C-alpha cells in the first residue's frame, strides 16, 4: 500500500476519524511509510494491532511465509536467514523477538497505543517493559523497513478499522 490509498480514503483529510487501528509488525511494517505519516499530518490517533503475531515466533509458520514471499518476488532471496531472521534485533533491551516487535510497533510518534494480549501477568509485564523501554536503534528499524517494507503484506485496506468522531 502507498500513501495514495490512504490519502484517497474517505475521512482521512476530512477530519471524520479520530482514530485508526492499523496492523504493524516486523514482517509487515508498511504502515510506517504509508498511514502513520498521514495520521500525523491529519492529527489522527493510531492504535497498533498485531505487533506480535504467531508467525513472528513460530519457526514453521515464519519459514513458510519467508519462503513464499521469496517465491513471489516480494522478499529478496537470502536477505534473511529463515531460521533466525530477527536475531540481529536482539540485545539487552530486546531479549526476544517479541520485545523487538513491540519496540518497533511503538516507535513511530503517531502510534498512540499498542495492543498486547495475554492472560499471564508476567508476560504482560515483559510486553510493557519492551514498549516503554529504550527503542530499537534507528539502524535496526531502518533495516526492518528495507527488508520487509517491500513485501506489503498484512497491512491491507480490509485490515483497517476506523472510529467515527462523535
Coordinates of N, CA, C and O in Angstrom, one line a residue:
X1 N 0.8 -1.2 0.0 CA 0.0 0.0 0.0 C 0.9 1.2 0.0 O 2.0 1.2 0.5
X2 N 0.4 2.3 -0.5 CA 1.1 3.5 -0.5 C 0.2 4.7 0.0 O -0.9 4.5 0.3
X3 N 0.8 5.8 0.1 CA 0.1 6.9 0.6 C -1.1 7.3 -0.2 O -2.1 7.8 0.3
X4 N -1.1 7.0 -1.5 CA -2.3 7.3 -2.3 C -3.5 6.6 -1.8 O -4.6 7.3 -1.8
X5 N -3.4 5.4 -1.4 CA -4.6 4.7 -0.9 C -5.2 5.5 0.3 O -6.4 5.8 0.4
X6 N -4.3 5.8 1.3 CA -4.8 6.4 2.5 C -5.2 7.9 2.2 O -6.2 8.4 2.8
X7 N -4.5 8.6 1.3 CA -4.9 9.9 1.0 C -6.3 10.0 0.4 O -7.0 10.9 0.7
X8 N -6.6 9.0 -0.4 CA -8.0 9.0 -1.0 C -9.0 8.3 -0.2 O -10.2 8.2 -0.5
X9 N -8.7 7.7 1.0 CA -9.6 7.1 1.8 C -10.6 8.1 2.4 O -10.1 9.1 3.0
X10 N -11.9 8.0 2.2 CA -12.8 9.0 2.8 C -12.6 9.1 4.3 O -12.5 8.2 5.0
X11 N -12.4 10.4 4.7 CA -12.3 10.6 6.1 C -11.0 11.0 6.6 O -10.8 11.7 7.6
X12 N -9.9 10.6 5.9 CA -8.6 11.0 6.3 C -8.4 12.5 6.3 O -8.0 13.1 7.3
X13 N -8.6 13.1 5.2 CA -8.4 14.6 5.1 C -9.6 15.3 5.6 O -9.5 16.5 5.9
X14 N -10.8 14.7 5.8 CA -12.0 15.4 6.1 C -12.2 15.5 7.6 O -13.1 16.2 8.1
X15 N -11.3 14.9 8.4 CA -11.5 15.0 9.9 C -12.6 14.2 10.4 O -13.1 14.5 11.5
X16 N -13.0 13.2 9.7 CA -14.1 12.4 10.2 C -13.7 11.4 11.3 O -14.5 11.1 12.2
X17 N -12.5 11.0 11.2 CA -12.0 9.9 12.1 C -11.0 10.5 13.2 O -10.2 11.3 12.9
X18 N -11.2 10.1 14.4 CA -10.2 10.4 15.5 C -9.1 9.4 15.5 O -8.0 9.7 15.9
X19 N -9.5 8.1 15.2 CA -8.5 7.0 15.4 C -8.6 6.0 14.3 O -9.7 5.7 13.8
X20 N -7.4 5.5 13.9 CA -7.3 4.3 13.0 C -6.6 3.2 13.8 O -5.7 3.5 14.5
X21 N -7.1 2.0 13.6 CA -6.4 0.8 14.1 C -5.7 0.2 12.9 O -6.3 -0.2 11.9
X22 N -4.4 0.0 13.1 CA -3.5 -0.4 12.0 C -2.7 -1.5 12.4 O -2.0 -1.5 13.5
X23 N -2.6 -2.6 11.6 CA -1.7 -3.7 11.8 C -0.2 -3.2 11.5 O 0.0 -2.6 10.4
X24 N 0.7 -3.5 12.4 CA 2.1 -3.1 12.2 C 2.9 -4.1 13.0 O 2.8 -4.2 14.2
X25 N 3.8 -4.7 12.2 CA 4.8 -5.6 12.9 C 6.1 -5.7 12.1 O 6.2 -5.2 11.0
X26 N 7.0 -6.5 12.6 CA 8.3 -6.6 11.9 C 8.2 -7.2 10.5 O 9.0 -6.8 9.6
X27 N 7.2 -8.0 10.2 CA 7.1 -8.6 8.9 C 6.1 -7.9 8.0 O 6.0 -8.1 6.8
X28 N 5.4 -6.9 8.6 CA 4.5 -6.1 7.8 C 4.6 -4.6 8.3 O 3.7 -4.1 8.9
X29 N 5.7 -4.0 8.0 CA 6.0 -2.6 8.5 C 5.5 -1.5 7.6 O 5.8 -0.3 7.9
X30 N 4.8 -1.8 6.6 CA 4.5 -0.8 5.6 C 3.7 0.5 6.1 O 3.9 1.6 5.6
X31 N 3.0 0.3 7.2 CA 2.2 1.4 7.8 C 3.2 2.6 8.2 O 2.8 3.7 8.2
X32 N 4.4 2.3 8.5 CA 5.4 3.3 8.9 C 5.6 4.3 7.7 O 5.8 5.5 7.9
X33 N 5.5 3.8 6.5 CA 5.7 4.7 5.3 C 4.4 5.1 4.7 O 4.4 6.0 3.8
X34 N 3.3 4.6 5.1 CA 2.0 4.9 4.4 C 1.1 5.6 5.4 O 1.0 6.8 5.4
X35 N 0.4 4.9 6.2 CA -0.7 5.5 7.0 C -0.2 6.4 8.2 O -0.8 7.4 8.5
X36 N 0.9 6.0 8.8 CA 1.4 6.7 10.0 C 1.8 8.1 9.7 O 1.4 9.0 10.5
X37 N 2.5 8.4 8.6 CA 2.8 9.8 8.3 C 1.5 10.7 8.1 O 1.4 11.8 8.5
X38 N 0.5 10.0 7.4 CA -0.7 10.8 7.1 C -1.5 11.0 8.4 O -2.1 12.0 8.6
X39 N -1.5 10.0 9.3 CA -2.2 10.1 10.6 C -1.5 11.3 11.4 O -2.3 12.1 12.0
X40 N -0.2 11.4 11.3 CA 0.4 12.5 12.0 C 0.0 13.8 11.4 O -0.3 14.8 12.1
X41 N 0.0 13.9 10.0 CA -0.3 15.1 9.3 C -1.7 15.6 9.6 O -2.0 16.8 9.8
X42 N -2.7 14.6 9.7 CA -4.1 15.0 9.9 C -4.6 14.8 11.4 O -5.8 14.8 11.6
X43 N -3.6 14.6 12.3 CA -3.9 14.5 13.7 C -4.9 13.4 14.0 O -5.9 13.6 14.7
X44 N -4.6 12.3 13.5 CA -5.5 11.1 13.7 C -4.7 10.1 14.6 O -3.5 9.8 14.3
X45 N -5.3 9.7 15.7 CA -4.6 8.8 16.6 C -4.5 7.4 16.0 O -5.3 7.0 15.1
X46 N -3.5 6.7 16.4 CA -3.2 5.3 15.9 C -3.2 4.3 17.0 O -2.5 4.5 18.0
X47 N -3.9 3.3 16.9 CA -3.9 2.1 17.7 C -3.2 1.0 16.9 O -3.8 0.7 15.8
X48 N -2.1 0.5 17.4 CA -1.4 -0.5 16.6 C -1.9 -1.9 17.1 O -1.9 -2.2 18.3
X49 N -2.3 -2.7 16.1 CA -2.7 -4.1 16.4 C -1.7 -5.0 15.7 O -0.9 -4.6 14.8
X50 N -1.7 -6.2 16.2 CA -0.8 -7.3 15.5 C 0.6 -7.0 15.6 O 1.4 -7.5 14.7
X51 N 1.1 -6.3 16.7 CA 2.5 -6.1 16.8 C 3.3 -7.4 16.9 O 4.4 -7.5 16.4
X52 N 2.7 -8.4 17.6 CA 3.3 -9.7 17.7 C 2.3 -10.7 17.2 O 1.2 -10.7 17.7
X53 N 2.7 -11.4 16.2 CA 1.9 -12.4 15.6 C 2.6 -13.8 15.8 O 3.8 -13.8 15.9
X54 N 1.8 -14.8 15.7 CA 2.4 -16.1 15.8 C 3.4 -16.4 14.8 O 4.5 -17.0 15.1
X55 N 3.3 -15.8 13.6 CA 4.2 -16.0 12.5 C 5.6 -15.5 12.9 O 6.6 -16.0 12.4
X56 N 5.7 -14.5 13.8 CA 7.0 -14.0 14.2 C 7.8 -14.9 15.1 O 9.0 -14.9 15.1
X57 N 7.0 -15.7 15.9 CA 7.7 -16.5 16.9 C 7.6 -18.0 16.6 O 8.2 -18.8 17.3
X58 N 6.8 -18.4 15.6 CA 6.6 -19.8 15.3 C 7.6 -20.1 14.1 O 7.3 -19.6 13.0
X59 N 8.6 -20.9 14.3 CA 9.6 -21.1 13.2 C 9.0 -21.8 11.9 O 9.4 -21.4 10.8
X60 N 8.0 -22.6 12.1 CA 7.5 -23.3 10.9 C 6.6 -22.3 10.1 O 6.8 -22.2 8.9
X61 N 5.8 -21.5 10.8 CA 5.0 -20.5 10.1 C 5.8 -19.5 9.4 O 5.6 -19.0 8.3
X62 N 6.8 -19.0 10.2 CA 7.7 -18.0 9.7 C 8.5 -18.4 8.5 O 8.5 -17.7 7.5
X63 N 9.0 -19.6 8.5 CA 9.7 -20.1 7.4 C 8.8 -20.2 6.1 O 9.2 -19.9 5.0
X64 N 7.6 -20.7 6.3 CA 6.6 -20.8 5.2 C 6.3 -19.4 4.6 O 6.3 -19.3 3.4
X65 N 6.1 -18.4 5.4 CA 5.9 -17.1 4.9 C 7.1 -16.6 4.2 O 7.0 -16.1 3.0
X66 N 8.3 -16.7 4.8 CA 9.5 -16.2 4.1 C 9.8 -16.8 2.8 O 10.1 -16.2 1.8
X67 N 9.7 -18.2 2.8 CA 9.9 -18.9 1.5 C 8.9 -18.5 0.5 O 9.2 -18.3 -0.7
X68 N 7.6 -18.4 0.9 CA 6.6 -17.9 -0.1 C 6.8 -16.6 -0.6 O 6.6 -16.3 -1.8
X69 N 7.2 -15.6 0.2 CA 7.5 -14.3 -0.2 C 8.6 -14.2 -1.2 O 8.6 -13.5 -2.1
X70 N 9.6 -15.1 -0.9 CA 10.8 -15.1 -1.9 C 10.3 -15.7 -3.2 O 10.7 -15.2 -4.3
X71 N 9.5 -16.7 -3.2 CA 9.0 -17.3 -4.5 C 8.1 -16.3 -5.2 O 8.2 -16.2 -6.5
X72 N 7.4 -15.5 -4.5 CA 6.5 -14.5 -5.1 C 7.3 -13.2 -5.6 O 6.8 -12.3 -6.2
X73 N 8.6 -13.2 -5.2 CA 9.4 -12.0 -5.6 C 9.2 -10.8 -4.6 O 9.6 -9.7 -4.9
X74 N 8.5 -11.0 -3.5 CA 8.3 -9.9 -2.6 C 9.4 -9.7 -1.6 O 9.6 -8.6 -1.1
X75 N 10.2 -10.7 -1.4 CA 11.3 -10.7 -0.5 C 12.6 -11.1 -1.2 O 12.5 -12.2 -1.9
X76 N 13.6 -10.4 -1.1 CA 14.9 -10.7 -1.8 C 15.4 -12.0 -1.2 O 15.6 -12.1 0.0
X77 N 15.6 -13.0 -2.0 CA 16.2 -14.3 -1.6 C 17.5 -14.1 -0.8 O 18.4 -13.4 -1.2
X78 N 17.6 -14.8 0.3 CA 18.8 -14.8 1.1 C 19.0 -13.6 2.0 O 20.0 -13.5 2.7
X79 N 18.1 -12.6 1.9 CA 18.4 -11.4 2.7 C 18.3 -11.6 4.2 O 18.9 -10.9 5.0
X80 N 17.5 -12.6 4.6 CA 17.4 -13.0 6.0 C 17.5 -14.6 6.1 O 17.0 -15.3 5.2
X81 N 18.0 -15.0 7.1 CA 18.1 -16.5 7.4 C 16.7 -16.9 7.8 O 16.1 -16.3 8.7
X82 N 16.2 -17.9 7.2 CA 14.8 -18.4 7.5 C 14.7 -18.9 9.0 O 13.6 -18.9 9.5
X83 N 15.7 -19.4 9.5 CA 15.7 -19.9 10.9 C 15.8 -18.8 12.0 O 15.2 -18.9 13.0
X84 N 16.6 -17.8 11.7 CA 16.8 -16.7 12.7 C 16.7 -15.4 12.0 O 17.7 -14.6 12.0
X85 N 15.6 -15.0 11.4 CA 15.6 -13.8 10.6 C 15.6 -12.5 11.4 O 15.9 -11.4 10.8
X86 N 15.4 -12.6 12.7 CA 15.4 -11.3 13.5 C 16.5 -11.3 14.6 O 16.5 -10.4 15.5
X87 N 17.4 -12.2 14.6 CA 18.4 -12.3 15.7 C 19.2 -11.0 15.8 O 19.7 -10.6 16.8
X88 N 19.4 -10.3 14.7 CA 20.2 -9.1 14.6 C 19.5 -7.9 15.4 O 20.1 -6.9 15.7
X89 N 18.2 -8.1 15.8 CA 17.5 -7.2 16.6 C 17.7 -7.4 18.1 O 17.3 -6.5 18.9
X90 N 18.2 -8.5 18.5 CA 18.2 -8.9 19.9 C 19.4 -8.2 20.6 O 20.5 -8.2 20.1
X91 N 19.2 -7.7 21.8 CA 20.2 -7.1 22.6 C 19.7 -7.1 24.1 O 18.6 -7.7 24.3
X92 N 20.4 -6.4 25.0 CA 20.0 -6.4 26.4 C 18.6 -5.8 26.6 O 17.9 -6.1 27.5
X93 N 18.2 -4.9 25.7 CA 16.9 -4.2 25.8 C 15.8 -5.0 25.0 O 14.6 -4.7 25.2
X94 N 16.2 -5.8 24.1 CA 15.3 -6.6 23.3 C 15.7 -8.0 23.3 O 16.3 -8.6 22.4
X95 N 15.5 -8.7 24.5 CA 16.0 -10.1 24.6 C 15.2 -11.1 23.8 O 15.6 -12.3 23.8
X96 N 14.1 -10.7 23.2 CA 13.3 -11.7 22.4 C 12.8 -11.0 21.2 O 12.7 -9.7 21.1
X97 N 12.4 -11.8 20.2 CA 11.7 -11.2 19.0 C 10.5 -10.5 19.4 O 10.2 -9.4 18.8
X98 N 9.7 -11.0 20.3 CA 8.5 -10.3 20.8 C 8.8 -8.9 21.3 O 8.1 -7.9 21.0
X99 N 9.9 -8.8 22.1 CA 10.2 -7.5 22.7 C 10.6 -6.5 21.6 O 10.2 -5.4 21.6
X100 N 11.4 -7.0 20.6 CA 11.8 -6.2 19.5 C 10.6 -5.7 18.7 O 10.5 -4.6 18.2
X101 N 9.7 -6.7 18.5 CA 8.5 -6.3 17.7 C 7.6 -5.3 18.4 O 7.1 -4.3 17.8
X102 N 7.5 -5.4 19.7 CA 6.7 -4.3 20.5 C 7.4 -3.0 20.4 O 6.8 -1.9 20.2
X103 N 8.8 -3.0 20.5 CA 9.5 -1.7 20.4 C 9.3 -1.1 19.0 O 9.1 0.1 18.9
X104 N 9.4 -1.9 18.0 CA 9.2 -1.4 16.6 C 7.8 -0.8 16.4 O 7.7 0.3 15.9
X105 N 6.8 -1.5 16.9 CA 5.4 -1.1 16.8 C 5.2 0.2 17.5 O 4.4 1.1 17.1
X106 N 5.8 0.4 18.6 CA 5.6 1.6 19.5 C 6.5 2.8 19.1 O 6.2 3.9 19.6
X107 N 7.4 2.6 18.2 CA 8.4 3.6 17.9 C 7.9 4.9 17.2 O 8.4 6.0 17.5
X108 N 7.0 4.7 16.3 CA 6.6 5.9 15.5 C 5.8 6.8 16.3 O 5.0 6.5 17.1
X109 N 6.1 8.1 16.2 CA 5.4 9.1 17.0 C 3.9 9.1 16.9 O 3.1 9.5 17.8
X110 N 3.4 8.6 15.7 CA 1.9 8.6 15.5 C 1.3 7.4 16.3 O 0.1 7.5 16.5
X111 N 2.0 6.5 16.7 CA 1.5 5.3 17.4 C 1.1 5.7 18.9 O 2.0 5.9 19.7
X112 N -0.1 5.9 19.2 CA -0.6 6.3 20.5 C -0.7 5.1 21.4 O -0.5 5.3 22.6
X113 N -1.1 4.0 20.9 CA -1.3 2.8 21.7 C -0.9 1.6 20.9 O -1.0 1.5 19.7
X114 N -0.4 0.6 21.6 CA 0.0 -0.7 21.1 C -0.7 -1.8 21.8 O -0.6 -1.9 23.0
X115 N -1.6 -2.5 21.1 CA -2.4 -3.6 21.8 C -1.5 -4.8 22.1 O -0.6 -5.1 21.3
X116 N -1.6 -5.3 23.3 CA -0.9 -6.5 23.7 C -1.9 -7.4 24.4 O -2.7 -6.9 25.2
X117 N -1.9 -8.7 24.2 CA -2.9 -9.5 24.8 C -2.2 -10.7 25.5 O -1.3 -11.3 24.9
X118 N -2.6 -11.0 26.7 CA -2.0 -12.2 27.4 C -2.9 -12.4 28.6 O -3.6 -11.5 29.1
X119 N -2.9 -13.6 29.1 CA -3.6 -14.0 30.3 C -2.6 -14.1 31.5 O -3.0 -14.5 32.6
X120 N -1.4 -13.8 31.2 CA -0.3 -14.0 32.2 C 0.3 -12.7 32.6 O 0.8 -12.0 31.7
X121 N 0.2 -12.3 33.9 CA 0.7 -11.0 34.3 C 2.2 -10.8 34.1 O 2.7 -9.7 33.7
X122 N 3.0 -11.9 34.2 CA 4.4 -11.8 33.9 C 4.7 -11.5 32.5 O 5.6 -10.7 32.1
X123 N 4.0 -12.1 31.6 CA 4.1 -11.9 30.2 C 3.7 -10.5 29.9 O 4.3 -9.8 29.1
X124 N 2.6 -10.0 30.5 CA 2.2 -8.6 30.3 C 3.3 -7.6 30.7 O 3.6 -6.7 30.0
X125 N 3.9 -7.9 31.9 CA 5.0 -7.0 32.3 C 6.1 -7.0 31.4 O 6.7 -5.9 31.1
X126 N 6.5 -8.1 30.8 CA 7.5 -8.2 29.8 C 7.2 -7.3 28.5 O 8.0 -6.6 28.0
X127 N 5.9 -7.4 28.1 CA 5.5 -6.6 27.0 C 5.5 -5.2 27.3 O 6.0 -4.4 26.5
X128 N 5.1 -4.8 28.5 CA 5.1 -3.4 28.9 C 6.5 -2.9 29.0 O 6.8 -1.7 28.5
X129 N 7.4 -3.6 29.5 CA 8.8 -3.2 29.6 C 9.4 -3.0 28.2 O 10.1 -2.0 28.0
X130 N 9.0 -3.9 27.3 CA 9.5 -3.7 25.9 C 9.0 -2.4 25.3 O 9.8 -1.6 24.7
X131 N 7.7 -2.2 25.4 CA 7.1 -1.0 24.8 C 7.6 0.3 25.4 O 7.9 1.3 24.7
X132 N 7.8 0.3 26.7 CA 8.2 1.5 27.4 C 9.7 1.7 27.5 O 10.2 2.8 27.9
X133 N 10.5 0.6 27.3 CA 11.9 0.7 27.4 C 12.6 1.4 26.2 O 11.9 2.0 25.3
X134 N 13.9 1.4 26.2 CA 14.6 2.0 25.1 C 14.2 1.5 23.7 O 13.9 0.3 23.6
X135 N 14.0 2.3 22.7 CA 13.6 1.9 21.4 C 14.7 1.1 20.7 O 15.8 1.1 21.1
X136 N 14.3 0.5 19.6 CA 15.3 -0.1 18.7 C 16.1 1.0 18.2 O 15.7 2.1 18.1
X137 N 17.4 0.7 17.8 CA 18.2 1.7 17.2 C 17.6 2.1 15.9 O 16.9 1.3 15.2
X138 N 18.0 3.3 15.4 CA 17.5 3.7 14.1 C 17.9 2.8 13.0 O 17.2 2.6 12.0
X139 N 19.2 2.3 13.1 CA 19.7 1.4 12.1 C 18.8 0.1 12.0 O 18.5 -0.4 10.9
X140 N 18.5 -0.4 13.2 CA 17.7 -1.7 13.2 C 16.3 -1.4 12.6 O 15.8 -2.2 11.8
X141 N 15.6 -0.3 13.0 CA 14.3 0.0 12.5 C 14.4 0.2 11.0 O 13.5 -0.3 10.2
X142 N 15.4 0.9 10.5 CA 15.5 1.1 9.1 C 15.8 -0.2 8.3 O 15.2 -0.4 7.2
X143 N 16.5 -1.1 8.9 CA 16.8 -2.4 8.3 C 15.5 -3.2 8.2 O 15.2 -3.9 7.2
X144 N 14.6 -3.1 9.2 CA 13.3 -3.8 9.1 C 12.5 -3.2 7.9 O 12.0 -4.0 7.1
X145 N 12.5 -1.9 7.8 CA 11.8 -1.3 6.7 C 12.4 -1.7 5.3 O 11.7 -1.9 4.4
X146 N 13.7 -1.7 5.3 CA 14.4 -2.0 4.0 C 14.1 -3.5 3.6 O 13.9 -3.7 2.4
X147 N 14.1 -4.4 4.5 CA 13.9 -5.8 4.2 C 12.4 -6.1 4.0 O 12.1 -6.7 3.0
X148 N 11.6 -5.7 4.9 CA 10.2 -6.2 4.9 C 9.2 -5.2 4.3 O 8.1 -5.5 4.0
X149 N 9.6 -3.9 4.2 CA 8.7 -2.9 3.7 C 8.2 -3.2 2.3 O 7.0 -3.1 2.0
X150 N 9.1 -3.7 1.4 CA 8.6 -4.0 0.0 C 7.6 -5.2 0.0 O 6.9 -5.4 -1.0
X151 N 7.5 -6.0 1.0 CA 6.7 -7.2 1.0 C 5.2 -6.8 0.9 O 4.4 -7.3 0.2
X152 N 4.8 -5.7 1.6 CA 3.5 -5.1 1.6 C 2.4 -6.2 1.8 O 1.5 -6.3 1.0
X153 N 2.5 -6.9 2.9 CA 1.5 -7.9 3.2 C 1.0 -7.6 4.6 O 1.7 -7.0 5.4
X154 N -0.2 -8.0 4.9 CA -0.9 -7.9 6.2 C -1.4 -6.5 6.5 O -2.3 -6.4 7.3
X155 N -0.8 -5.5 5.9 CA -1.4 -4.1 6.1 C -2.2 -3.8 4.8 O -1.7 -3.3 3.9
X156 N -3.4 -4.2 4.9 CA -4.3 -4.1 3.7 C -5.5 -3.3 4.0 O -5.9 -3.2 5.1
X157 N -6.2 -2.8 3.0 CA -7.4 -1.9 3.2 C -8.4 -2.6 4.1 O -9.0 -2.0 4.9
X158 N -8.6 -3.9 3.9 CA -9.6 -4.6 4.7 C -9.2 -4.8 6.2 O -9.9 -5.2 7.0
X159 N -7.9 -4.5 6.5 CA -7.4 -4.6 7.8 C -7.4 -3.4 8.6 O -7.0 -3.3 9.8
X160 N -8.0 -2.3 8.0 CA -8.0 -1.0 8.7 C -9.4 -0.9 9.5 O -10.4 -1.2 8.9
X161 N -9.3 -0.4 10.7 CA -10.5 -0.2 11.5 C -10.6 1.3 11.8 O -9.6 1.9 12.1
X162 N -11.8 1.8 11.7 CA -11.9 3.3 11.9 C -13.0 3.5 12.9 O -13.9 2.8 13.0
X163 N -12.8 4.6 13.7 CA -13.7 5.0 14.7 C -14.2 6.4 14.3 O -13.4 7.3 14.1
X164 N -15.5 6.5 14.1 CA -16.1 7.8 13.7 C -16.1 8.8 14.9 O -16.3 8.4 16.0
X165 N -15.8 10.0 14.6 CA -15.8 11.1 15.6 C -17.2 11.3 16.1 O -18.2 11.2 15.4
X166 N -17.3 11.6 17.4 CA -18.7 11.8 18.0 C -18.9 13.2 18.1 O -18.2 14.1 18.3

